[in-house]
Each structure stands twice: as structure tokens, then as C-alpha cells.
Amino acid sequence: MSKQDFRIAVIGAGPLGIAAGRELLAQGFNNFTIFEKERAAGGTWHMHSYPGLACDVWAHAYTFSYAPNPDWSASFVGHAEIEAYLQRCATDFGLDPYMQFNTRVLSAKFQADQWQVHTQTSAGETAVEAFDVVINAMGNQHTPVYPKLKGIDSFEGSSWHSTHWNHDIDLTGKRVVVVGSAAAAVQIVPEVAKVAKQLTVLQRSPNWILPRGRKVYSAFQRTLFNRIPALARLLRWGQGRLMLLMHKGAMNGSKQMDTFENMGRKYIAKAIKDPAIQKMVTPSSRFGCKRPLVADDFYPTLNLQHVRLLAEGASEVTPTGIVTSGGSHIDADIIIYCTGYRVLDYDRIEVLGKEQQNLAQLLEQKPEAYKGITVPGFPNYFFGMGPNAVVLSVSYFKSLEPNVACIVNLLAKMRAEGVASIDVKRDLHAQYGEWLQQNIPLFSWGSGGCNTYYQTDSGHHPFIFPGDYKTFLKQRAESGLHEYELT
């Protein structure tokens, strides 16, 4: 069977799906389809649109290594620029003919040595197609989590999750309550404060926030980046070197952790006037326990007279507002839930392996995949970014590119040696799981007592890779067919 005959389904057209498609073409595979439930590529940067939405990674670092963008408008950019960049990359990589938009994958079932992929279009049309390989390139910030609050459906005003922003509602002159104070909230709150009559922010626990230091690039600077590409590459390299500090910053007992926490405290003292608010926003958890944030305008917004921060969660919703965990009732016209996402929500599609095992149920019990890529019993089914495959200290693109390359390299070796399917060896999968469990407690996010969305209800920590970037690359470079049962 030639590479062209190897039928491949890629689920998702965000950064992962785009990278997978580009790598497949680069290695001679052209019999593939990229299924995307939305009407355009871009993933989370297409789906989300809340005010203030921006990336908290430097723009030049937040790119494919093989597709630099000299035209970023600033050191940190908003979602519209990133979405446009990703869609341009998809076209430039030659992926437009392989995209099937407005098509949701409902299930993938391994039958008769093939994956039967069941899809549904936005118009309701369904189809079942057979594929030799499935690459799951779905992102991890998709399914919103709402707090379990009494009366949440009784509110007579308008409410929504940050994931699904209601652009039809004008917030001008309204009393707004934002539930949550993490990544989405620190971007939304400053924008809402510009128009709201009254804004209340409910904070269950504070996050470490460092100044973003956003700088706009002049036309002259962008011209230099275009004419002298080495300048942009140097900037990307420097930004990447700074990000590497995050690895030790999240390691228990490291001096870098103390350094970051001191930076956070100094920023609080400088940006916030009221000592009471300073105390409220100072975390008691160690740096890295929760997702570290960067923001220039969140703390200053808390100084405004019409903005109030309460170090309380929400306990109940009434027809006219919200009751805090401290018992206060806050009248509201609008409630906005900035309460995060279900991380690694594999039940978004039904995946049944060769013994009809349900992948989502299996990973709910033990969310582990060999090198974040594959699970025993699911031949030729690969995660573009599975459990513990996100490296905290590098750009998301620097995590996904080696993962995708590893998968396509395996496919190329299969075709070269006439192998129809591969299934990771169970003993290697188990050994890798033991390595994860040995290394996770070395980090603040994996330590006992750290309450974070990185941790599941079962007590697992399946999000971040528990090692440095060199180890991450080494593991993938050593991958090969010797790790798999071959058919």
C-alpha cells in the first residue's frame, strides 16, 4: 500500500490539525481529510471571541517554527490576528482542499481493521467513512464548565459563559457580575469595566499574575522583521529562552519559584492602591500550582470606584442576582461565568477500540497515553496533544510540532515496512505511566494540596508534561515501531 492509499482522518482544524496536515503533506501523504465542526479553521481562536481575548505568550514565539510572522502588530496580540495567521497558514500549507468544515465527528469505531468514522454536518446530514488512521487534533479549551449553583436557571437577566460570548447584549450602563478571576477574567474584566455601571468580580482563590509588558510594534519595526528575517528569529529565540524559566519556576524548592513569587508581590504593591485588595489578590498557593497569568490592566482596573472585588465564590443564583459564599446578595443585570473548561474532555466523541473499549471511560479512570500520543487497544489512533503532552515552559506550538512529527514519522515507517497497523505495547505504556507518577509530584501543580483544573476529580494530573523540554524532545526522537505491536 502506498502513502497515497493510506486513508487518514484528522479531527480538528486548529493549530494541531493544521500542523498535522502540513506534516502529512511534507512526508508524502495526501489521502486525508481534516474534519472541523466550525465554518473555518483556527480552533479556539475561531470559536472564542470575548472582549480582551489575547494570547498570554509572546506573539513571535506563538507561531509555527516553519511559518514565522513578521507582521505581528505587538509583542502580545489578540485573537483576531492569531485566527487570521492560522487560516493563512492553512492556505499557505496547501490544506484548503483537505478541509471539511461544518462537519462534526460523532464517533470513531475500530471494526474489521479500520476506523469507521461517523460524521454529521451542520445541516444534519450524516455519513460513515472508513479510515486506516485517526489523528485526534481536538483542542483542550472547548467545553465550558459552569459552577453547580442552586437556581442558576432562574436568573431573569442575561448570562453566559466566556466561551460563548453574547455579542447581542450591550453592557453599557449595566450591573455586571463576573464569576471567576483566572485567565479569561483577567482579560474580560478590564474591557467590561470600560462600559459597565457597576462591576463585581467574584474570586474563589487568586492566581499569580505578572505584568505582560505589551509593546506595539511600529511600521518601521515590522518592516525590519520582513526585510531581515533573522531579527524575527532572534526575537522568537529570546522569547523562548525566557519561557524556559517557567520549568524551574514550577519546581518545588527552586529559587526560580521564589523569584517569580517576589515579582508577583512587587507587581501587586505597585499596581493596587488598597491594602485590603492587595491582600485579597495575593495567592497562598505556590507559583505554578495554578496557571500563571500575565496582564497589564487587570490589577489597575480593581482600583476603579465602580469595580468591586470580593474574595468569595458564588453559592446561589436568584432571579435578580447572585448570592456569594459569604451570604451577600449582589443585584445584577448580567452574569458572566469565567469558570474554565473541562480539560481533556475525550467524551466529546465516542471512540471504541479493537475490543470495543470506550476510550473516554478508560481515560476517565486513568488519563494516561504513551508519550501523550496513543493508548493500548486503539490501533492507529493518535492524539495530537494527549494527556501530559503540554510543556509548560515553551510555546504551545513547540509542544505540538514534535508530537505531530512523531506521529507522521511512525506512519512513514509503517508504509516503508508494509505494516498495516500499530498498537503500543502495554508494558511500555505501563512503564511510561510509572514515570509520569514519579515525576508529577516534583512540581507545584502536581503536589498535594494544590487545587487546580490541572487535577481531575480522580486525583490525576493529566495536563502538563512533568519534565523539561529536552526530555520531551528526547522521548519523541526515540520513538519507533519497536514500541508497538505490529499487524
Coordinates of C-alpha atoms in Angstrom, one line a residue:
M1 CA 0.0 0.0 0.0
S2 CA 1.4 3.4 -1.0
K3 CA 1.3 6.5 1.2
Q4 CA -1.4 7.9 -1.1
D5 CA -3.6 4.8 -0.3
F6 CA -3.3 5.3 3.5
R7 CA -6.6 6.9 4.4
I8 CA -6.2 9.3 7.3
A9 CA -8.8 11.3 9.3
V10 CA -7.7 14.3 11.2
I11 CA -10.2 15.7 13.8
G12 CA -10.0 19.4 14.2
A13 CA -8.6 22.4 12.2
G14 CA -6.9 24.3 15.0
P15 CA -3.1 24.6 15.4
L16 CA -2.8 20.9 15.9
G17 CA -4.9 19.9 12.8
I18 CA -3.1 22.4 10.7
A19 CA 0.3 21.1 11.8
A20 CA -0.8 17.5 11.2
G21 CA -2.0 18.3 7.7
R22 CA 1.3 20.2 6.9
E23 CA 3.4 17.3 8.2
L24 CA 1.4 14.7 6.3
L25 CA 1.9 16.5 3.0
A26 CA 5.6 17.1 3.8
Q27 CA 6.0 13.3 4.1
G28 CA 4.1 12.4 1.1
F29 CA 0.6 11.5 2.5
N30 CA -2.2 13.1 0.6
N31 CA -5.2 10.9 1.2
F32 CA -6.5 12.6 4.3
T33 CA -9.4 14.7 5.4
I34 CA -9.4 17.3 8.2
F35 CA -12.8 17.4 9.8
E36 CA -13.8 20.7 11.5
K37 CA -17.1 21.4 13.2
E38 CA -16.8 25.1 12.7
R39 CA -17.1 27.0 9.5
A40 CA -13.4 28.0 9.3
A41 CA -10.0 26.9 10.6
G42 CA -8.5 28.3 13.7
G43 CA -9.7 26.2 16.6
T44 CA -10.1 28.0 19.9
W45 CA -9.0 31.3 18.2
H46 CA -12.0 31.0 15.9
M47 CA -14.5 29.7 18.4
H48 CA -13.8 32.2 21.2
S49 CA -14.5 35.9 20.8
Y50 CA -14.9 37.5 24.2
P51 CA -13.7 41.1 24.6
G52 CA -10.0 41.4 25.5
L53 CA -9.2 37.9 24.3
A54 CA -5.5 37.7 23.6
C55 CA -2.6 35.2 23.9
D56 CA -0.5 35.3 27.0
V57 CA 2.5 34.1 25.1
W58 CA 4.8 36.5 23.1
A59 CA 3.5 36.7 19.5
H60 CA 6.7 35.8 17.7
A61 CA 7.0 32.7 20.0
Y62 CA 3.4 31.8 19.3
T63 CA 3.9 30.6 15.7
F64 CA 4.9 27.5 13.8
S65 CA 8.6 27.3 13.7
Y66 CA 8.4 26.9 9.9
A67 CA 6.0 29.8 9.4
P68 CA 7.2 33.0 11.2
N69 CA 5.0 36.0 11.1
P70 CA 6.9 39.3 10.8
D71 CA 3.7 41.3 10.7
W72 CA 2.5 40.8 14.3
S73 CA 1.2 44.2 15.5
A74 CA 2.6 43.9 19.0
S75 CA 4.6 41.7 21.4
F76 CA 1.2 40.2 22.5
V77 CA -1.7 40.1 20.1
G78 CA -5.4 39.5 20.2
H79 CA -7.4 36.6 18.9
A80 CA -8.3 38.1 15.5
E81 CA -4.7 38.4 14.5
I82 CA -4.0 34.8 15.6
E83 CA -7.0 33.4 13.9
A84 CA -6.0 35.2 10.6
Y85 CA -2.5 33.8 11.0
L86 CA -3.7 30.2 11.4
Q87 CA -6.1 30.5 8.5
R88 CA -3.4 31.9 6.3
C89 CA -1.0 29.1 7.3
A90 CA -3.7 26.5 6.4
T91 CA -3.9 28.0 2.9
D92 CA -0.2 28.5 2.5
F93 CA 0.5 24.9 3.6
G94 CA -1.9 23.7 0.8
L95 CA -4.5 22.4 3.2
D96 CA -7.7 24.0 1.8
P97 CA -8.6 21.1 -0.4
Y98 CA -8.4 18.7 2.6
M99 CA -10.6 20.7 4.9
Q100 CA -14.2 19.6 5.5
F101 CA -15.8 22.4 7.5
N102 CA -19.2 22.4 9.3
T103 CA -18.7 18.7 10.0
R104 CA -18.6 17.2 13.5
V105 CA -17.1 13.8 14.2
L106 CA -19.6 11.9 16.3
S107 CA -17.8 8.6 16.8
A108 CA -14.8 6.5 15.6
K109 CA -15.1 2.7 15.9
F110 CA -12.4 0.2 15.1
Q111 CA -14.1 -2.6 13.1
A112 CA -12.6 -5.0 10.6
D113 CA -9.1 -3.5 11.0
Q114 CA -10.3 0.0 10.1
W115 CA -11.7 3.0 11.8
Q116 CA -15.4 3.7 10.9
V117 CA -15.8 7.5 11.4
H118 CA -19.3 8.8 11.8
T119 CA -19.8 12.5 11.0
Q120 CA -22.6 15.0 11.0
T121 CA -22.8 18.3 9.1
S122 CA -24.3 21.5 10.4
A123 CA -27.2 20.8 8.1
G124 CA -27.8 17.5 9.9
E125 CA -26.5 15.2 7.1
T126 CA -24.7 12.1 8.5
A127 CA -22.1 9.8 6.9
V128 CA -19.8 6.9 7.8
E129 CA -16.4 6.6 6.2
A130 CA -13.6 4.1 6.7
F131 CA -10.1 5.3 7.5
D132 CA -6.9 3.5 8.3
V133 CA -5.7 6.1 10.7
V134 CA -7.3 8.7 13.0
I135 CA -5.4 11.7 14.4
N136 CA -7.3 13.4 17.2
A137 CA -6.3 17.0 16.9
M138 CA -9.0 18.5 19.1
G139 CA -8.1 21.3 21.4
N140 CA -8.5 21.3 25.2
Q141 CA -10.3 24.6 25.7
H142 CA -13.6 23.8 24.3
T143 CA -16.2 22.5 26.7
P144 CA -17.2 25.2 29.2
V145 CA -17.6 24.4 32.9
Y146 CA -20.5 26.1 34.7
P147 CA -20.5 26.1 38.5
K148 CA -23.1 23.9 40.1
L149 CA -25.2 26.6 41.7
K150 CA -28.7 26.4 43.0
G151 CA -31.1 28.5 40.9
I152 CA -28.6 29.0 38.0
D153 CA -31.5 28.8 35.5
S154 CA -33.8 31.2 37.5
F155 CA -31.8 34.4 36.7
E156 CA -34.1 36.8 34.8
G157 CA -31.3 38.8 33.3
S158 CA -28.8 37.6 30.7
S159 CA -26.0 35.2 31.5
W160 CA -23.4 33.3 29.6
H161 CA -20.0 31.6 29.7
S162 CA -17.0 33.4 28.4
T163 CA -16.6 30.6 25.8
H164 CA -19.9 31.6 24.2
W165 CA -19.9 35.4 24.4
N166 CA -23.3 37.1 23.7
H167 CA -22.4 40.0 21.4
D168 CA -26.1 40.9 21.0
I169 CA -26.2 42.3 24.6
D170 CA -24.8 45.8 25.2
L171 CA -23.2 46.0 28.6
T172 CA -23.2 49.8 28.7
G173 CA -24.7 51.1 32.0
K174 CA -25.4 47.6 33.3
R175 CA -24.7 45.9 36.6
V176 CA -22.4 43.0 35.8
V177 CA -21.1 40.2 37.9
V178 CA -18.1 38.2 36.7
V179 CA -17.8 34.8 38.4
G180 CA -14.1 33.8 38.4
S181 CA -10.8 35.6 38.3
A182 CA -8.5 33.4 36.2
A183 CA -7.3 33.5 32.6
A184 CA -10.5 34.6 30.9
A185 CA -11.5 37.0 33.7
V186 CA -8.2 39.0 33.7
Q187 CA -8.8 39.8 30.1
I188 CA -12.6 40.4 30.2
V189 CA -12.8 42.5 33.4
P190 CA -10.8 45.5 32.1
E191 CA -13.0 45.6 29.0
V192 CA -16.3 45.3 30.8
A193 CA -15.2 47.9 33.3
K194 CA -15.0 50.4 30.5
V195 CA -18.7 50.4 29.9
A196 CA -20.5 48.8 32.9
K197 CA -22.2 50.9 35.5
Q198 CA -21.1 48.5 38.3
L199 CA -18.8 45.5 38.0
T200 CA -18.4 42.9 40.7
V201 CA -15.7 40.2 40.4
L202 CA -16.1 37.0 42.5
Q203 CA -12.7 35.4 43.3
R204 CA -12.6 32.0 45.0
S205 CA -8.8 32.0 45.0
P206 CA -6.2 34.3 43.4
N207 CA -3.7 33.5 40.8
W208 CA -0.1 34.6 40.4
I209 CA -0.1 37.4 37.8
L210 CA 2.9 39.0 36.3
P211 CA 3.0 42.2 34.1
R212 CA 2.6 41.5 30.5
G213 CA 4.6 44.5 29.3
R214 CA 2.8 44.6 25.9
K215 CA 4.6 46.8 23.3
V216 CA 3.2 47.8 20.0
Y217 CA 5.5 47.3 17.0
S218 CA 5.9 50.3 14.8
A219 CA 5.7 50.2 11.0
F220 CA 9.4 50.5 10.9
Q221 CA 10.0 47.6 13.2
R222 CA 7.6 45.4 11.2
T223 CA 9.5 46.4 8.0
L224 CA 12.7 45.3 9.6
F225 CA 11.2 42.0 10.6
N226 CA 10.1 41.5 6.9
R227 CA 13.4 42.6 5.3
I228 CA 15.7 40.9 7.9
P229 CA 14.0 37.6 8.9
A230 CA 16.9 36.8 11.2
L231 CA 15.7 39.6 13.5
A232 CA 12.3 38.0 14.0
R233 CA 14.0 34.6 14.5
L234 CA 16.3 36.1 17.1
L235 CA 13.3 37.7 18.9
R236 CA 11.5 34.4 18.8
W237 CA 14.6 32.6 20.2
G238 CA 14.9 35.2 23.0
Q239 CA 11.2 34.9 24.0
G240 CA 11.6 31.1 24.0
R241 CA 14.6 31.3 26.3
L242 CA 12.6 33.5 28.8
M243 CA 9.8 31.0 28.8
L244 CA 12.1 28.1 29.7
L245 CA 12.4 29.8 33.2
M246 CA 8.9 28.5 33.8
H247 CA 10.1 25.0 34.2
K248 CA 12.2 25.7 37.3
G249 CA 9.6 28.3 38.4
A250 CA 7.1 25.5 38.9
M251 CA 9.5 23.0 40.5
N252 CA 9.1 22.6 44.3
G253 CA 12.0 24.1 46.2
S254 CA 13.5 26.0 43.4
K255 CA 14.9 29.5 43.7
Q256 CA 13.2 30.5 40.5
M257 CA 9.8 29.8 42.1
D258 CA 10.7 32.3 44.9
T259 CA 11.8 34.8 42.3
F260 CA 8.5 34.6 40.4
E261 CA 6.5 35.0 43.6
N262 CA 8.5 38.0 44.6
M263 CA 7.9 39.5 41.2
G264 CA 4.2 38.9 41.6
R265 CA 4.1 40.6 45.1
K266 CA 6.0 43.6 43.8
Y267 CA 3.6 43.9 40.9
I268 CA 0.6 43.8 43.3
A269 CA 2.1 46.5 45.5
K270 CA 2.8 48.7 42.6
A271 CA -0.5 48.3 40.7
I272 CA -3.1 48.2 43.5
K273 CA -3.7 51.1 45.9
D274 CA -5.9 49.5 48.6
P275 CA -4.0 47.2 51.1
A276 CA -7.2 45.2 51.6
I277 CA -7.4 44.4 47.8
Q278 CA -3.6 43.7 47.8
K279 CA -4.1 41.1 50.4
M280 CA -7.1 39.6 48.5
V281 CA -5.2 39.1 45.3
T282 CA -2.0 37.7 46.9
P283 CA -2.0 33.9 46.4
S284 CA -1.4 31.5 49.3
S285 CA -0.5 28.7 46.8
R286 CA 2.9 28.4 45.3
F287 CA 3.8 29.7 41.8
G288 CA 2.8 27.2 39.1
C289 CA 0.1 25.5 41.3
K290 CA -2.5 27.3 39.2
R291 CA -1.9 28.6 35.7
P292 CA 0.4 31.6 35.9
L293 CA -1.1 34.6 34.2
V294 CA 0.2 37.8 32.6
A295 CA -1.9 41.0 32.5
D296 CA -1.2 44.8 32.4
D297 CA -4.6 46.1 33.1
F298 CA -6.4 43.7 35.5
Y299 CA -4.9 45.0 38.7
P300 CA -5.3 48.7 37.8
T301 CA -9.0 48.0 37.0
L302 CA -9.6 46.9 40.5
N303 CA -8.7 50.5 41.6
L304 CA -11.8 51.9 39.9
Q305 CA -14.6 53.1 42.1
H306 CA -17.3 51.2 40.2
V307 CA -15.4 47.9 40.3
R308 CA -15.5 45.6 43.3
L309 CA -13.5 42.5 44.0
L310 CA -14.9 40.0 46.5
A311 CA -12.8 37.1 47.8
E312 CA -15.8 34.9 47.7
G313 CA -17.3 32.3 45.4
A314 CA -20.8 32.1 44.2
S315 CA -23.3 29.9 46.1
E316 CA -26.7 30.6 44.6
V317 CA -28.3 32.4 41.7
T318 CA -31.6 34.3 42.2
P319 CA -33.9 35.9 39.7
T320 CA -32.3 39.2 40.3
G321 CA -28.7 38.4 41.0
I322 CA -26.2 36.2 42.8
V323 CA -25.6 35.1 46.4
T324 CA -21.9 34.8 47.4
S325 CA -20.4 32.1 49.6
G326 CA -20.3 34.8 52.3
G327 CA -24.0 35.3 52.1
S328 CA -24.2 38.6 50.3
H329 CA -26.7 39.2 47.6
I330 CA -25.5 41.1 44.6
D331 CA -28.1 42.6 42.2
A332 CA -27.1 42.1 38.6
D333 CA -28.4 42.7 35.1
I334 CA -25.7 40.4 33.6
I335 CA -23.8 37.4 34.9
I336 CA -20.7 36.3 33.1
Y337 CA -19.2 32.9 34.0
C338 CA -15.4 32.8 33.6
T339 CA -15.2 29.4 35.2
G340 CA -12.9 27.5 32.8
Y341 CA -13.2 24.4 30.7
R342 CA -13.2 20.6 31.0
V343 CA -9.6 19.7 30.2
L344 CA -9.1 16.6 28.1
D345 CA -12.8 16.1 27.5
Y346 CA -12.5 12.9 25.5
D347 CA -16.2 12.1 25.6
R348 CA -16.9 14.8 23.0
I349 CA -16.7 11.9 20.6
E350 CA -17.3 8.2 21.1
V351 CA -14.2 6.2 20.4
L352 CA -14.3 2.4 20.6
G353 CA -11.1 0.3 20.3
K354 CA -10.5 -3.1 18.9
E355 CA -12.2 -4.8 21.9
Q356 CA -14.9 -2.2 21.9
Q357 CA -13.3 -0.4 24.8
N358 CA -14.6 3.1 25.3
L359 CA -11.6 5.5 25.2
A360 CA -13.3 8.2 27.2
Q361 CA -14.3 5.9 30.0
L362 CA -10.8 4.3 30.0
L363 CA -9.1 7.7 30.3
E364 CA -11.5 8.9 32.9
Q365 CA -10.3 6.1 35.2
K366 CA -6.6 6.6 34.3
P367 CA -5.9 9.5 32.0
E368 CA -2.6 8.3 30.5
A369 CA -1.3 7.9 27.0
Y370 CA 2.1 6.7 25.9
K371 CA 4.2 9.8 25.4
G372 CA 0.9 11.7 25.2
I373 CA 0.2 10.1 21.8
T374 CA -1.5 6.7 22.0
V375 CA -3.3 4.1 24.2
P376 CA -3.1 0.3 24.1
G377 CA -6.1 -1.3 22.4
F378 CA -6.6 1.6 20.0
P379 CA -4.5 0.7 16.9
N380 CA -3.6 3.6 14.5
Y381 CA -5.4 6.1 16.8
F382 CA -3.2 9.0 17.8
F383 CA -3.6 12.1 19.9
G384 CA -2.0 15.2 18.5
M385 CA -1.8 16.5 22.1
G386 CA -3.0 13.9 24.6
P387 CA -2.5 13.5 28.3
N388 CA 0.6 15.1 29.8
A389 CA 1.8 16.4 26.4
V390 CA 1.7 20.1 27.1
V391 CA 5.1 21.5 28.1
L392 CA 4.6 24.4 30.5
S393 CA 7.9 26.2 29.7
V394 CA 7.5 26.5 25.9
S395 CA 5.0 27.9 23.4
Y396 CA 2.1 25.6 22.6
F397 CA 3.5 25.3 19.1
K398 CA 6.8 23.9 20.4
S399 CA 4.9 21.1 22.1
L400 CA 2.6 20.2 19.2
E401 CA 5.2 20.2 16.4
P402 CA 7.3 17.3 17.9
N403 CA 4.2 15.3 18.8
V404 CA 2.8 15.7 15.2
A405 CA 6.1 14.9 13.6
C406 CA 6.4 11.8 15.8
I407 CA 3.0 10.5 14.7
V408 CA 3.7 11.1 11.0
N409 CA 7.2 9.6 11.2
L410 CA 5.6 6.4 12.6
L411 CA 3.1 6.4 9.7
A412 CA 6.0 6.8 7.2
K413 CA 7.9 3.9 8.8
M414 CA 4.7 1.7 8.7
R415 CA 4.3 2.3 5.0
A416 CA 8.0 1.7 4.4
E417 CA 7.9 -1.7 6.1
G418 CA 4.5 -2.8 4.9
V419 CA 2.8 -2.5 8.4
A420 CA -1.0 -2.1 8.3
S421 CA -1.5 -1.1 12.0
I422 CA 0.4 -0.4 15.2
D423 CA -0.7 -0.7 18.8
V424 CA 1.5 0.5 21.6
K425 CA 2.9 -2.3 23.8
R426 CA 1.1 -2.5 27.1
D427 CA 4.3 -2.9 29.2
L428 CA 5.8 0.3 27.7
H429 CA 2.6 2.1 28.3
A430 CA 2.6 1.0 31.9
Q431 CA 6.3 2.0 32.4
Y432 CA 5.6 5.4 31.0
G433 CA 2.7 5.8 33.4
E434 CA 5.0 5.0 36.3
W435 CA 7.5 7.6 35.0
L436 CA 4.7 10.2 35.0
Q437 CA 3.6 9.4 38.5
Q438 CA 7.2 9.6 39.8
N439 CA 7.8 13.0 38.2
I440 CA 4.5 14.8 38.7
P441 CA 4.9 15.4 42.4
L442 CA 8.2 17.3 41.7
F443 CA 6.1 20.3 40.5
S444 CA 3.8 22.7 42.4
W445 CA 0.9 21.8 40.1
G446 CA 1.3 18.1 40.9
S447 CA 1.7 18.5 44.7
G448 CA -0.8 17.5 47.3
G449 CA -3.0 20.4 48.4
C450 CA -2.8 22.2 45.1
N451 CA -6.4 22.7 44.0
T452 CA -6.3 23.4 40.3
Y453 CA -8.0 22.5 37.0
Y454 CA -4.8 20.6 36.2
Q455 CA -6.1 17.9 38.5
T456 CA -9.1 15.7 37.8
D457 CA -11.7 14.6 40.3
S458 CA -10.0 11.2 40.4
G459 CA -6.8 12.9 41.6
H460 CA -4.8 12.6 38.4
H461 CA -2.8 15.4 36.8
P462 CA -3.1 14.7 33.1
F463 CA -2.4 18.1 31.6
I464 CA 1.2 19.1 31.8
F465 CA 4.3 17.2 30.9
P466 CA 6.3 16.6 34.1
G467 CA 9.7 17.3 32.7
D468 CA 11.9 19.7 30.8
Y469 CA 11.7 20.4 27.1
K470 CA 14.9 18.4 26.3
T471 CA 13.4 15.3 27.9
F472 CA 10.2 15.9 25.9
L473 CA 12.1 16.0 22.6
K474 CA 14.3 13.1 23.5
Q475 CA 11.3 10.8 24.2
R476 CA 9.8 11.6 20.9
A477 CA 13.0 11.3 19.0
E478 CA 13.5 7.8 20.4
S479 CA 10.0 6.7 19.2
G480 CA 9.8 3.9 16.6
L481 CA 7.9 0.8 15.6
H482 CA 9.9 -1.2 18.2
E483 CA 7.5 0.3 20.8
Y484 CA 4.4 -1.2 19.1
E485 CA 2.7 -4.4 18.3
L486 CA 2.6 -4.7 14.5
T487 CA 0.0 -6.0 12.2

